[in-house]
Amino acid sequence: AAARPHWIPATVLLRELHDQGYTGGVSQLKAWLAPLKRAKVDPVVRFETAPGHQMQLDWVEFRKRAQPLYAFCAPLGYSRMSYVEFVTDMKVTTLIGCHERSFAAFGGVVRQVLYDNMKTVMLKRDIEGEGEGAHRYHAGFLDYARHAGFVIKPRRLYRA
């Protein structure tokens, strides 16, 4: 426990224990250490936003081929309240309709919507750039976002 957060290999501990009179083998030592050894887990840092500030959006794909089925999933950043709608395509007109119904269900439009690289929103990402002018957006969807009054926010590539 004193070695945390780093782990000392059993072979190294075995040498030190033998110097102190331990007569057991490495298998016994590993069996004794197993409950103490935990997988290294990165702590989950919850991203907090103010009420009405951000909605996160993504598609979930359930079926492909002849009868596709997708879910439009839109959780709010502050409350984690979610709007989910099942649709049969991911076209821009469908995406805009889902946004309209989600805003109606939530009782208003958020200030920004966080997206991954969905082609109906972002045609080209500028990895270094920030702001609306740094990326190339789908013109029809960008017009809708401006009309509705929210800012398109690209999700960072390294973590959802």
PDB file of C-alpha atoms in Angstrom:
ATOM      1  CA  ALA A   1       0.000   0.000   0.000  1.00  0.00           C
ATOM      2  CA  ALA A   2       2.913   2.361   0.713  1.00  0.00           C
ATOM      3  CA  ALA A   3       4.130   1.930  -2.867  1.00  0.00           C
ATOM      4  CA  ARG A   4       0.992   3.492  -4.386  1.00  0.00           C
ATOM      5  CA  PRO A   5       0.442   4.910  -6.917  1.00  0.00           C
ATOM      6  CA  HIS A   6       3.366   2.898  -8.362  1.00  0.00           C
ATOM      7  CA  TRP A   7       3.448  -0.876  -8.209  1.00  0.00           C
ATOM      8  CA  ILE A   8       6.540  -2.827  -7.196  1.00  0.00           C
ATOM      9  CA  PRO A   9       6.869  -6.097  -9.175  1.00  0.00           C
ATOM     10  CA  ALA A  10       6.572  -9.318  -7.175  1.00  0.00           C
ATOM     11  CA  THR A  11      10.054 -10.411  -8.287  1.00  0.00           C
ATOM     12  CA  VAL A  12      11.581  -7.278  -6.728  1.00  0.00           C
ATOM     13  CA  LEU A  13       9.564  -7.740  -3.529  1.00  0.00           C
ATOM     14  CA  LEU A  14      10.594 -11.398  -3.412  1.00  0.00           C
ATOM     15  CA  ARG A  15      14.302 -10.465  -3.378  1.00  0.00           C
ATOM     16  CA  GLU A  16      13.727  -8.014  -0.530  1.00  0.00           C
ATOM     17  CA  LEU A  17      11.588 -10.493   1.413  1.00  0.00           C
ATOM     18  CA  HIS A  18      14.161 -13.277   0.983  1.00  0.00           C
ATOM     19  CA  ASP A  19      16.731 -10.912   2.529  1.00  0.00           C
ATOM     20  CA  GLN A  20      14.399 -10.673   5.530  1.00  0.00           C
ATOM     21  CA  GLY A  21      13.947 -14.443   5.878  1.00  0.00           C
ATOM     22  CA  TYR A  22      10.875 -15.159   3.694  1.00  0.00           C
ATOM     23  CA  THR A  23      11.013 -18.758   2.465  1.00  0.00           C
ATOM     24  CA  GLY A  24       8.010 -18.812   0.127  1.00  0.00           C
ATOM     25  CA  GLY A  25       8.028 -18.646  -3.655  1.00  0.00           C
ATOM     26  CA  VAL A  26       6.952 -16.050  -6.157  1.00  0.00           C
ATOM     27  CA  SER A  27       3.588 -17.780  -6.814  1.00  0.00           C
ATOM     28  CA  GLN A  28       2.602 -17.544  -3.162  1.00  0.00           C
ATOM     29  CA  LEU A  29       3.662 -13.888  -3.069  1.00  0.00           C
ATOM     30  CA  LYS A  30       1.701 -13.049  -6.226  1.00  0.00           C
ATOM     31  CA  ALA A  31      -1.413 -14.767  -4.811  1.00  0.00           C
ATOM     32  CA  TRP A  32      -1.114 -12.729  -1.613  1.00  0.00           C
ATOM     33  CA  LEU A  33      -0.544  -9.468  -3.537  1.00  0.00           C
ATOM     34  CA  ALA A  34      -3.377  -9.993  -6.049  1.00  0.00           C
ATOM     35  CA  PRO A  35      -6.161  -8.447  -3.894  1.00  0.00           C
ATOM     36  CA  LEU A  36      -3.952  -5.423  -3.213  1.00  0.00           C
ATOM     37  CA  LYS A  37      -3.196  -4.776  -6.858  1.00  0.00           C
ATOM     38  CA  ARG A  38      -5.853  -2.717  -8.555  1.00  0.00           C
ATOM     39  CA  ALA A  39      -6.080  -1.753 -12.176  1.00  0.00           C
ATOM     40  CA  LYS A  40      -4.950   1.796 -12.735  1.00  0.00           C
ATOM     41  CA  VAL A  41      -8.097   3.763 -13.461  1.00  0.00           C
ATOM     42  CA  ASP A  42      -8.104   7.345 -14.657  1.00  0.00           C
ATOM     43  CA  PRO A  43     -10.506   9.360 -12.545  1.00  0.00           C
ATOM     44  CA  VAL A  44     -13.561  10.556 -14.429  1.00  0.00           C
ATOM     45  CA  VAL A  45     -13.706  14.314 -14.314  1.00  0.00           C
ATOM     46  CA  ARG A  46     -17.253  15.547 -14.700  1.00  0.00           C
ATOM     47  CA  PHE A  47     -17.477  18.490 -17.056  1.00  0.00           C
ATOM     48  CA  GLU A  48     -19.757  21.110 -15.528  1.00  0.00           C
ATOM     49  CA  THR A  49     -21.700  23.748 -17.441  1.00  0.00           C
ATOM     50  CA  ALA A  50     -24.158  26.407 -16.369  1.00  0.00           C
ATOM     51  CA  PRO A  51     -27.902  25.753 -16.829  1.00  0.00           C
ATOM     52  CA  GLY A  52     -28.950  26.330 -20.434  1.00  0.00           C
ATOM     53  CA  HIS A  53     -25.372  26.602 -21.618  1.00  0.00           C
ATOM     54  CA  GLN A  54     -24.675  23.336 -23.435  1.00  0.00           C
ATOM     55  CA  MET A  55     -26.274  20.297 -25.008  1.00  0.00           C
ATOM     56  CA  GLN A  56     -24.164  17.380 -26.214  1.00  0.00           C
ATOM     57  CA  LEU A  57     -25.232  15.504 -29.280  1.00  0.00           C
ATOM     58  CA  ASP A  58     -24.472  12.184 -30.879  1.00  0.00           C
ATOM     59  CA  TRP A  59     -26.060   9.479 -32.984  1.00  0.00           C
ATOM     60  CA  VAL A  60     -26.342   5.873 -31.824  1.00  0.00           C
ATOM     61  CA  GLU A  61     -26.562   3.319 -34.613  1.00  0.00           C
ATOM     62  CA  PHE A  62     -28.744   0.257 -33.977  1.00  0.00           C
ATOM     63  CA  ARG A  63     -29.290  -1.245 -37.430  1.00  0.00           C
ATOM     64  CA  LYS A  64     -27.776  -0.866 -40.872  1.00  0.00           C
ATOM     65  CA  ARG A  65     -28.721  -2.204 -44.310  1.00  0.00           C
ATOM     66  CA  ALA A  66     -32.317  -2.236 -45.559  1.00  0.00           C
ATOM     67  CA  GLN A  67     -34.033  -0.917 -42.418  1.00  0.00           C
ATOM     68  CA  PRO A  68     -31.607   1.359 -40.586  1.00  0.00           C
ATOM     69  CA  LEU A  69     -32.419   2.623 -37.107  1.00  0.00           C
ATOM     70  CA  TYR A  70     -30.616   5.434 -35.313  1.00  0.00           C
ATOM     71  CA  ALA A  71     -31.127   7.320 -32.077  1.00  0.00           C
ATOM     72  CA  PHE A  72     -30.610  11.065 -31.786  1.00  0.00           C
ATOM     73  CA  CYS A  73     -29.226  11.432 -28.238  1.00  0.00           C
ATOM     74  CA  ALA A  74     -29.040  14.901 -26.706  1.00  0.00           C
ATOM     75  CA  PRO A  75     -28.196  15.250 -22.984  1.00  0.00           C
ATOM     76  CA  LEU A  76     -28.024  18.677 -21.365  1.00  0.00           C
ATOM     77  CA  GLY A  77     -24.648  19.525 -19.861  1.00  0.00           C
ATOM     78  CA  TYR A  78     -25.953  20.868 -16.552  1.00  0.00           C
ATOM     79  CA  SER A  79     -28.812  18.571 -15.545  1.00  0.00           C
ATOM     80  CA  ARG A  80     -27.931  15.540 -17.713  1.00  0.00           C
ATOM     81  CA  MET A  81     -31.600  15.500 -18.722  1.00  0.00           C
ATOM     82  CA  SER A  82     -31.728  13.775 -22.112  1.00  0.00           C
ATOM     83  CA  TYR A  83     -33.836  13.845 -25.217  1.00  0.00           C
ATOM     84  CA  VAL A  84     -33.773  10.692 -27.366  1.00  0.00           C
ATOM     85  CA  GLU A  85     -35.555  10.194 -30.680  1.00  0.00           C
ATOM     86  CA  PHE A  86     -35.426   7.177 -32.987  1.00  0.00           C
ATOM     87  CA  VAL A  87     -35.121   7.857 -36.713  1.00  0.00           C
ATOM     88  CA  THR A  88     -34.390   5.921 -39.913  1.00  0.00           C
ATOM     89  CA  ASP A  89     -31.772   8.257 -41.409  1.00  0.00           C
ATOM     90  CA  MET A  90     -29.187  10.840 -40.349  1.00  0.00           C
ATOM     91  CA  LYS A  91     -29.823  13.445 -43.055  1.00  0.00           C
ATOM     92  CA  VAL A  92     -29.497  17.165 -42.333  1.00  0.00           C
ATOM     93  CA  THR A  93     -33.280  17.649 -42.489  1.00  0.00           C
ATOM     94  CA  THR A  94     -33.741  14.845 -39.945  1.00  0.00           C
ATOM     95  CA  LEU A  95     -31.024  16.307 -37.721  1.00  0.00           C
ATOM     96  CA  ILE A  96     -32.649  19.755 -37.802  1.00  0.00           C
ATOM     97  CA  GLY A  97     -36.074  18.274 -37.015  1.00  0.00           C
ATOM     98  CA  CYS A  98     -34.629  16.369 -34.055  1.00  0.00           C
ATOM     99  CA  HIS A  99     -33.018  19.575 -32.780  1.00  0.00           C
ATOM    100  CA  GLU A 100     -36.328  21.420 -33.057  1.00  0.00           C
ATOM    101  CA  ARG A 101     -38.180  18.739 -31.101  1.00  0.00           C
ATOM    102  CA  SER A 102     -35.427  18.489 -28.467  1.00  0.00           C
ATOM    103  CA  PHE A 103     -35.503  22.261 -27.890  1.00  0.00           C
ATOM    104  CA  ALA A 104     -39.293  22.128 -27.598  1.00  0.00           C
ATOM    105  CA  ALA A 105     -39.025  19.269 -25.082  1.00  0.00           C
ATOM    106  CA  PHE A 106     -36.415  21.150 -23.042  1.00  0.00           C
ATOM    107  CA  GLY A 107     -38.366  24.403 -23.164  1.00  0.00           C
ATOM    108  CA  GLY A 108     -35.734  26.457 -24.988  1.00  0.00           C
ATOM    109  CA  VAL A 109     -32.535  26.608 -26.987  1.00  0.00           C
ATOM    110  CA  VAL A 110     -29.146  26.157 -25.333  1.00  0.00           C
ATOM    111  CA  ARG A 111     -26.257  28.541 -26.009  1.00  0.00           C
ATOM    112  CA  GLN A 112     -24.030  25.885 -27.598  1.00  0.00           C
ATOM    113  CA  VAL A 113     -24.311  22.336 -28.873  1.00  0.00           C
ATOM    114  CA  LEU A 114     -21.320  20.001 -28.652  1.00  0.00           C
ATOM    115  CA  TYR A 115     -20.772  17.695 -31.659  1.00  0.00           C
ATOM    116  CA  ASP A 116     -18.284  15.083 -32.743  1.00  0.00           C
ATOM    117  CA  ASN A 117     -17.278  14.847 -36.406  1.00  0.00           C
ATOM    118  CA  MET A 118     -20.705  14.064 -37.864  1.00  0.00           C
ATOM    119  CA  LYS A 119     -20.717  14.945 -41.561  1.00  0.00           C
ATOM    120  CA  THR A 120     -24.131  16.599 -41.362  1.00  0.00           C
ATOM    121  CA  VAL A 121     -22.555  19.236 -39.109  1.00  0.00           C
ATOM    122  CA  MET A 122     -18.817  19.426 -39.786  1.00  0.00           C
ATOM    123  CA  LEU A 123     -17.297  18.881 -43.214  1.00  0.00           C
ATOM    124  CA  LYS A 124     -13.708  19.618 -42.202  1.00  0.00           C
ATOM    125  CA  ARG A 125     -12.126  20.082 -38.802  1.00  0.00           C
ATOM    126  CA  ASP A 126      -9.235  22.440 -38.150  1.00  0.00           C
ATOM    127  CA  ILE A 127      -7.477  20.623 -35.308  1.00  0.00           C
ATOM    128  CA  GLU A 128      -5.632  23.717 -34.125  1.00  0.00           C
ATOM    129  CA  GLY A 129      -8.464  26.180 -34.632  1.00  0.00           C
ATOM    130  CA  GLU A 130     -11.206  27.352 -32.328  1.00  0.00           C
ATOM    131  CA  GLY A 131     -14.374  29.232 -33.112  1.00  0.00           C
ATOM    132  CA  GLU A 132     -16.828  29.184 -35.959  1.00  0.00           C
ATOM    133  CA  GLY A 133     -14.361  30.354 -38.625  1.00  0.00           C
ATOM    134  CA  ALA A 134     -11.723  27.710 -37.924  1.00  0.00           C
ATOM    135  CA  HIS A 135     -13.716  24.725 -39.187  1.00  0.00           C
ATOM    136  CA  ARG A 136     -15.764  24.045 -42.321  1.00  0.00           C
ATOM    137  CA  TYR A 137     -19.406  23.354 -41.475  1.00  0.00           C
ATOM    138  CA  HIS A 138     -22.294  22.021 -43.517  1.00  0.00           C
ATOM    139  CA  ALA A 139     -23.782  25.268 -44.888  1.00  0.00           C
ATOM    140  CA  GLY A 140     -27.426  24.270 -44.362  1.00  0.00           C
ATOM    141  CA  PHE A 141     -26.833  23.201 -40.799  1.00  0.00           C
ATOM    142  CA  LEU A 142     -24.746  26.274 -39.993  1.00  0.00           C
ATOM    143  CA  ASP A 143     -27.631  28.440 -41.260  1.00  0.00           C
ATOM    144  CA  TYR A 144     -30.021  26.510 -39.000  1.00  0.00           C
ATOM    145  CA  ALA A 145     -27.733  26.946 -35.953  1.00  0.00           C
ATOM    146  CA  ARG A 146     -27.540  30.689 -36.535  1.00  0.00           C
ATOM    147  CA  HIS A 147     -31.312  30.880 -37.048  1.00  0.00           C
ATOM    148  CA  ALA A 148     -32.024  28.879 -33.888  1.00  0.00           C
ATOM    149  CA  GLY A 149     -29.507  30.913 -31.894  1.00  0.00           C
ATOM    150  CA  PHE A 150     -26.910  28.372 -30.761  1.00  0.00           C
ATOM    151  CA  VAL A 151     -23.196  28.001 -31.424  1.00  0.00           C
ATOM    152  CA  ILE A 152     -21.740  24.815 -32.889  1.00  0.00           C
ATOM    153  CA  LYS A 153     -18.992  23.532 -30.578  1.00  0.00           C
ATOM    154  CA  PRO A 154     -16.740  20.732 -31.906  1.00  0.00           C
ATOM    155  CA  ARG A 155     -15.956  18.047 -29.362  1.00  0.00           C
ATOM    156  CA  ARG A 156     -12.278  17.724 -28.563  1.00  0.00           C
ATOM    157  CA  LEU A 157     -10.735  14.788 -30.343  1.00  0.00           C
ATOM    158  CA  TYR A 158      -8.954  13.215 -27.401  1.00  0.00           C
ATOM    159  CA  ARG A 159     -11.938  12.586 -25.143  1.00  0.00           C
ATOM    160  CA  ALA A 160     -15.646  12.529 -25.284  1.00  0.00           C
TER     161      ALA A 160
END
